[in-house]
Short mmCIF file of the C-alpha atoms (twelve columns), coordinates in Angstrom:
data_MODEL
# 
_entry.id   MODEL 
# 
loop_
_atom_site.group_PDB 
_atom_site.id 
_atom_site.type_symbol 
_atom_site.label_atom_id 
_atom_site.label_alt_id 
_atom_site.label_comp_id 
_atom_site.label_asym_id 
_atom_site.label_seq_id 
_atom_site.Cartn_x 
_atom_site.Cartn_y 
_atom_site.Cartn_z 
_atom_site.pdbx_PDB_model_num 
ATOM 1   C CA . MET A 1   7.421  196.846 -31.135 1 
ATOM 2   C CA . CYS A 2   6.372  197.533 -27.559 1 
ATOM 3   C CA . TYR A 3   8.103  194.363 -26.432 1 
ATOM 4   C CA . THR A 4   11.352 195.426 -28.104 1 
ATOM 5   C CA . LEU A 5   11.092 198.914 -26.672 1 
ATOM 6   C CA . ASN A 6   10.409 197.631 -23.156 1 
ATOM 7   C CA . GLY A 7   13.227 195.122 -23.505 1 
ATOM 8   C CA . GLY A 8   15.623 197.914 -24.480 1 
ATOM 9   C CA . ILE A 9   14.561 200.003 -21.510 1 
ATOM 10  C CA . MET A 10  15.046 197.052 -19.145 1 
ATOM 11  C CA . LYS A 11  18.545 196.442 -20.472 1 
ATOM 12  C CA . LYS A 12  19.426 200.087 -19.890 1 
ATOM 13  C CA . LEU A 13  17.992 199.959 -16.381 1 
ATOM 14  C CA . LYS A 14  19.985 196.818 -15.577 1 
ATOM 15  C CA . LEU A 15  23.139 198.457 -16.914 1 
ATOM 16  C CA . LEU A 16  22.429 201.541 -14.805 1 
ATOM 17  C CA . VAL A 17  21.928 199.399 -11.699 1 
ATOM 18  C CA . ILE A 18  25.215 197.568 -12.351 1 
ATOM 19  C CA . ILE A 19  27.078 200.865 -12.813 1 
ATOM 20  C CA . CYS A 20  25.589 202.242 -9.575  1 
ATOM 21  C CA . LEU A 21  26.579 199.092 -7.675  1 
ATOM 22  C CA . VAL A 22  30.141 199.286 -8.984  1 
ATOM 23  C CA . LEU A 23  30.392 202.984 -8.097  1 
ATOM 24  C CA . PHE A 24  29.112 202.155 -4.605  1 
ATOM 25  C CA . LEU A 25  31.305 199.101 -4.049  1 
ATOM 26  C CA . ILE A 26  34.603 200.669 -5.131  1 
ATOM 27  C CA . PRO A 27  34.754 203.279 -2.299  1 
ATOM 28  C CA . ILE A 28  33.449 200.723 0.217   1 
ATOM 29  C CA . ASN A 29  36.164 198.252 -0.765  1 
ATOM 30  C CA . ILE A 30  38.829 200.963 -0.585  1 
ATOM 31  C CA . ASN A 31  37.560 201.895 2.874   1 
ATOM 32  C CA . PHE A 32  37.921 198.324 4.126   1 
ATOM 33  C CA . PHE A 33  41.291 197.911 2.432   1 
ATOM 34  C CA . VAL A 34  42.653 200.913 4.354   1 
ATOM 35  C CA . ILE A 35  41.222 199.554 7.615   1 
ATOM 36  C CA . PHE A 36  42.542 196.000 7.207   1 
ATOM 37  C CA . SER A 37  45.960 197.147 6.018   1 
ATOM 38  C CA . SER A 38  46.664 198.968 9.282   1 
ATOM 39  C CA . LYS A 39  44.438 197.490 11.993  1 
ATOM 40  C CA . ASN A 40  47.180 195.204 13.356  1 
ATOM 41  C CA . SER A 41  49.394 198.218 14.140  1 
ATOM 42  C CA . ILE A 42  46.888 199.823 16.531  1 
ATOM 43  C CA . TYR A 43  47.281 199.390 20.283  1 
ATOM 44  C CA . LYS A 44  45.828 200.585 23.536  1 
ATOM 45  C CA . GLU A 45  48.256 202.826 25.412  1 
ATOM 46  C CA . ASN A 46  48.939 200.153 28.056  1 
ATOM 47  C CA . GLU A 47  49.613 197.456 25.437  1 
ATOM 48  C CA . ILE A 48  52.755 199.140 24.110  1 
ATOM 49  C CA . ALA A 49  55.899 197.544 25.502  1 
ATOM 50  C CA . LYS A 50  58.605 198.926 23.227  1 
ATOM 51  C CA . LYS A 51  59.953 202.472 23.504  1 
ATOM 52  C CA . TYR A 52  59.584 204.823 20.524  1 
ATOM 53  C CA . ASP A 53  61.225 208.147 19.781  1 
ATOM 54  C CA . ILE A 54  58.194 210.386 19.301  1 
ATOM 55  C CA . ALA A 55  54.473 210.478 20.049  1 
ATOM 56  C CA . LEU A 56  52.782 212.370 17.211  1 
ATOM 57  C CA . VAL A 57  49.509 213.934 18.349  1 
ATOM 58  C CA . LEU A 58  47.264 214.858 15.440  1 
ATOM 59  C CA . GLY A 59  45.114 217.957 15.846  1 
ATOM 60  C CA . CYS A 60  41.401 217.914 15.095  1 
ATOM 61  C CA . SER A 61  40.325 221.579 14.771  1 
ATOM 62  C CA . ALA A 62  38.321 221.075 17.922  1 
ATOM 63  C CA . LEU A 63  38.690 223.890 20.401  1 
ATOM 64  C CA . LYS A 64  36.278 225.190 23.008  1 
ATOM 65  C CA . ASN A 65  36.927 228.724 24.201  1 
ATOM 66  C CA . GLY A 66  40.566 228.374 23.176  1 
ATOM 67  C CA . THR A 67  41.088 225.093 25.033  1 
ATOM 68  C CA . PRO A 68  41.140 221.530 23.680  1 
ATOM 69  C CA . SER A 69  37.826 219.774 23.247  1 
ATOM 70  C CA . LYS A 70  37.194 216.408 24.894  1 
ATOM 71  C CA . MET A 71  38.359 214.617 21.753  1 
ATOM 72  C CA . LEU A 72  41.597 216.568 21.566  1 
ATOM 73  C CA . LYS A 73  42.160 216.239 25.324  1 
ATOM 74  C CA . ASP A 74  41.919 212.472 25.033  1 
ATOM 75  C CA . ARG A 75  44.640 212.518 22.380  1 
ATOM 76  C CA . LEU A 76  46.850 214.690 24.554  1 
ATOM 77  C CA . GLU A 77  46.224 212.576 27.659  1 
ATOM 78  C CA . THR A 78  47.232 209.468 25.730  1 
ATOM 79  C CA . ALA A 79  50.489 211.142 24.682  1 
ATOM 80  C CA . ILE A 80  51.100 212.241 28.275  1 
ATOM 81  C CA . TYR A 81  50.657 208.635 29.434  1 
ATOM 82  C CA . LEU A 82  53.188 207.453 26.864  1 
ATOM 83  C CA . TYR A 83  55.677 210.130 27.891  1 
ATOM 84  C CA . GLU A 84  55.293 209.626 31.642  1 
ATOM 85  C CA . ASN A 85  55.642 205.867 31.272  1 
ATOM 86  C CA . ASN A 86  58.879 206.294 29.328  1 
ATOM 87  C CA . LEU A 87  57.429 204.913 26.110  1 
ATOM 88  C CA . VAL A 88  58.436 207.995 24.078  1 
ATOM 89  C CA . GLU A 89  61.215 210.573 24.306  1 
ATOM 90  C CA . LYS A 90  59.293 213.515 22.832  1 
ATOM 91  C CA . ILE A 91  55.767 214.628 22.051  1 
ATOM 92  C CA . LEU A 92  55.164 216.222 18.656  1 
ATOM 93  C CA . ILE A 93  51.944 218.220 18.306  1 
ATOM 94  C CA . SER A 94  50.753 218.790 14.760  1 
ATOM 95  C CA . GLY A 95  47.913 221.063 13.733  1 
ATOM 96  C CA . ASP A 96  46.776 224.373 12.377  1 
ATOM 97  C CA . HIS A 97  47.961 227.741 13.606  1 
ATOM 98  C CA . ASN A 98  46.305 230.922 12.361  1 
ATOM 99  C CA . LYS A 99  44.898 234.210 13.602  1 
ATOM 100 C CA . THR A 100 41.380 232.866 14.134  1 
ATOM 101 C CA . TYR A 101 42.261 229.859 16.271  1 
ATOM 102 C CA . SER A 102 45.331 227.843 17.130  1 
ATOM 103 C CA . GLU A 103 45.245 224.140 17.799  1 
ATOM 104 C CA . ILE A 104 48.971 224.304 18.454  1 
ATOM 105 C CA . THR A 105 48.739 226.944 21.189  1 
ATOM 106 C CA . ALA A 106 45.928 225.082 22.928  1 
ATOM 107 C CA . MET A 107 47.737 221.746 22.706  1 
ATOM 108 C CA . ASN A 108 51.057 223.185 23.837  1 
ATOM 109 C CA . ASN A 109 49.489 224.972 26.821  1 
ATOM 110 C CA . TYR A 110 47.652 221.814 27.860  1 
ATOM 111 C CA . LEU A 111 50.824 219.736 27.827  1 
ATOM 112 C CA . ILE A 112 52.827 222.296 29.798  1 
ATOM 113 C CA . GLN A 113 50.021 222.706 32.349  1 
ATOM 114 C CA . SER A 114 50.016 218.908 32.688  1 
ATOM 115 C CA . GLY A 115 53.677 218.972 33.697  1 
ATOM 116 C CA . ILE A 116 55.384 218.126 30.399  1 
ATOM 117 C CA . ASP A 117 58.764 219.837 30.047  1 
ATOM 118 C CA . LYS A 118 58.612 222.358 27.212  1 
ATOM 119 C CA . ASP A 119 61.918 220.992 25.888  1 
ATOM 120 C CA . SER A 120 60.175 217.653 25.341  1 
ATOM 121 C CA . ILE A 121 57.493 219.207 23.126  1 
ATOM 122 C CA . LEU A 122 58.037 219.444 19.375  1 
ATOM 123 C CA . ILE A 123 55.769 221.597 17.203  1 
ATOM 124 C CA . ASP A 124 54.457 221.299 13.658  1 
ATOM 125 C CA . ASP A 125 52.161 224.268 13.061  1 
ATOM 126 C CA . MET A 126 51.563 223.405 9.406   1 
ATOM 127 C CA . GLY A 127 49.655 220.176 9.943   1 
ATOM 128 C CA . TYR A 128 46.570 221.256 8.036   1 
ATOM 129 C CA . SER A 129 45.504 217.674 7.359   1 
ATOM 130 C CA . THR A 130 46.422 214.141 8.371   1 
ATOM 131 C CA . GLY A 131 48.458 213.662 5.214   1 
ATOM 132 C CA . GLU A 132 50.315 216.957 5.635   1 
ATOM 133 C CA . SER A 133 51.121 216.168 9.270   1 
ATOM 134 C CA . LEU A 134 52.713 212.877 8.260   1 
ATOM 135 C CA . VAL A 135 54.550 214.310 5.260   1 
ATOM 136 C CA . ASN A 136 55.920 217.041 7.549   1 
ATOM 137 C CA . TYR A 137 56.988 214.346 10.011  1 
ATOM 138 C CA . LYS A 138 58.829 212.441 7.314   1 
ATOM 139 C CA . GLU A 139 60.683 215.563 6.179   1 
ATOM 140 C CA . LYS A 140 62.032 216.270 9.677   1 
ATOM 141 C CA . TYR A 141 62.041 212.991 11.604  1 
ATOM 142 C CA . SER A 142 62.116 210.167 9.046   1 
ATOM 143 C CA . ASP A 143 64.837 208.405 11.051  1 
ATOM 144 C CA . LYS A 144 62.738 208.448 14.244  1 
ATOM 145 C CA . SER A 145 60.228 205.806 15.278  1 
ATOM 146 C CA . VAL A 146 56.770 207.174 16.016  1 
ATOM 147 C CA . ILE A 147 53.574 206.372 17.867  1 
ATOM 148 C CA . ILE A 148 50.708 208.174 16.157  1 
ATOM 149 C CA . VAL A 149 48.082 209.295 18.665  1 
ATOM 150 C CA . THR A 150 44.467 209.872 17.712  1 
ATOM 151 C CA . GLN A 151 41.101 208.098 17.966  1 
ATOM 152 C CA . LYS A 152 40.929 204.571 16.534  1 
ATOM 153 C CA . TYR A 153 38.642 205.425 13.611  1 
ATOM 154 C CA . HIS A 154 41.224 208.001 12.479  1 
ATOM 155 C CA . LEU A 155 44.270 205.809 13.067  1 
ATOM 156 C CA . TYR A 156 43.477 203.434 10.203  1 
ATOM 157 C CA . ARG A 157 44.024 206.197 7.662   1 
ATOM 158 C CA . ALA A 158 46.929 207.816 9.506   1 
ATOM 159 C CA . LEU A 159 48.806 204.499 9.649   1 
ATOM 160 C CA . PHE A 160 47.993 203.723 6.019   1 
ATOM 161 C CA . ILE A 161 49.661 207.002 5.046   1 
ATOM 162 C CA . ALA A 162 52.579 206.446 7.434   1 
ATOM 163 C CA . ASN A 163 53.219 202.988 6.009   1 
ATOM 164 C CA . ASP A 164 53.104 204.329 2.472   1 
ATOM 165 C CA . LEU A 165 55.654 206.984 3.451   1 
ATOM 166 C CA . GLY A 166 57.939 204.299 4.869   1 
ATOM 167 C CA . LEU A 167 57.734 205.443 8.486   1 
ATOM 168 C CA . ASN A 168 58.443 203.185 11.450  1 
ATOM 169 C CA . ALA A 169 55.043 203.747 13.016  1 
ATOM 170 C CA . ILE A 170 52.364 202.231 15.216  1 
ATOM 171 C CA . GLY A 171 49.195 203.800 16.567  1 
ATOM 172 C CA . ALA A 172 47.958 204.389 20.105  1 
ATOM 173 C CA . HIS A 173 44.247 205.025 20.114  1 
ATOM 174 C CA . ALA A 174 42.926 207.680 22.427  1 
ATOM 175 C CA . ARG A 175 40.013 206.696 24.623  1 
ATOM 176 C CA . LEU A 176 36.852 206.583 22.535  1 
ATOM 177 C CA . ILE A 177 33.623 207.895 23.988  1 
ATOM 178 C CA . ASN A 178 30.455 209.117 22.325  1 
ATOM 179 C CA . TYR A 179 31.792 212.445 21.151  1 
ATOM 180 C CA . ASN A 180 29.210 214.817 19.739  1 
ATOM 181 C CA . GLY A 181 28.925 214.424 15.974  1 
ATOM 182 C CA . GLN A 182 30.807 211.109 15.896  1 
ATOM 183 C CA . LEU A 183 28.487 209.546 13.312  1 
ATOM 184 C CA . PHE A 184 29.227 212.412 10.940  1 
ATOM 185 C CA . ARG A 185 32.975 211.937 11.540  1 
ATOM 186 C CA . GLU A 186 32.721 208.214 10.771  1 
ATOM 187 C CA . ILE A 187 30.947 208.905 7.466   1 
ATOM 188 C CA . ARG A 188 33.377 211.672 6.540   1 
ATOM 189 C CA . GLU A 189 36.291 209.381 7.362   1 
ATOM 190 C CA . ILE A 190 35.157 206.873 4.734   1 
ATOM 191 C CA . LEU A 191 35.471 209.618 2.121   1 
ATOM 192 C CA . ALA A 192 38.823 210.726 3.574   1 
ATOM 193 C CA . ARG A 193 40.179 207.162 3.403   1 
ATOM 194 C CA . ASN A 194 39.260 207.028 -0.273  1 
ATOM 195 C CA . LYS A 195 40.897 210.406 -0.906  1 
ATOM 196 C CA . ASP A 196 44.146 209.471 0.805   1 
ATOM 197 C CA . PHE A 197 44.168 206.037 -0.825  1 
ATOM 198 C CA . MET A 198 44.227 207.851 -4.153  1 
ATOM 199 C CA . LEU A 199 46.817 210.406 -3.019  1 
ATOM 200 C CA . PHE A 200 49.197 208.080 -1.189  1 
ATOM 201 C CA . GLY A 201 48.300 204.549 -2.189  1 
ATOM 202 C CA . ILE A 202 48.170 205.107 -5.942  1 
ATOM 203 C CA . PHE A 203 49.691 208.403 -6.996  1 
ATOM 204 C CA . ASN A 204 52.402 208.855 -4.354  1 
# 
């Protein structure tokens, strides 16, 4: 009797372990699928030889006293390089704009202070997420080629979404340094890749 009982418990434990492994492996596999599906479309700024219509700079809710954080500055500086080297015609900044803080205002001011003509700056102030920024882009500029500008870890997901939306897109990764809280961002990005895989890869 004890042997049968213990055997039943062991079977249940094995089943539980298998279920846990499957639940763990599914999001990990999705994460790597998103990465490998877009990694060949990511370039350093000085590796891009072909001219594109627009550089899309994704916001990151990172402001310091109303000015862009180091992470956001690196994105903007990459877009400035592309513009000044005649690799894009326009720079589109996409982010949040509300009464508490405004990524858009900070990004726009930074570009103008860096010498970018205001007529060359396009604005999407309803880019509340990566997916929304790219959907907004498709609605207005679907016929325009685009270089998406953000850090490399973020570009995998952004390009996965762009490809699913049928956009003519590549990515230029902003210089990556040890930004504060980067480990947390990397972990959160795994979850975000799974979320957008479900939203765009399966249900879109």
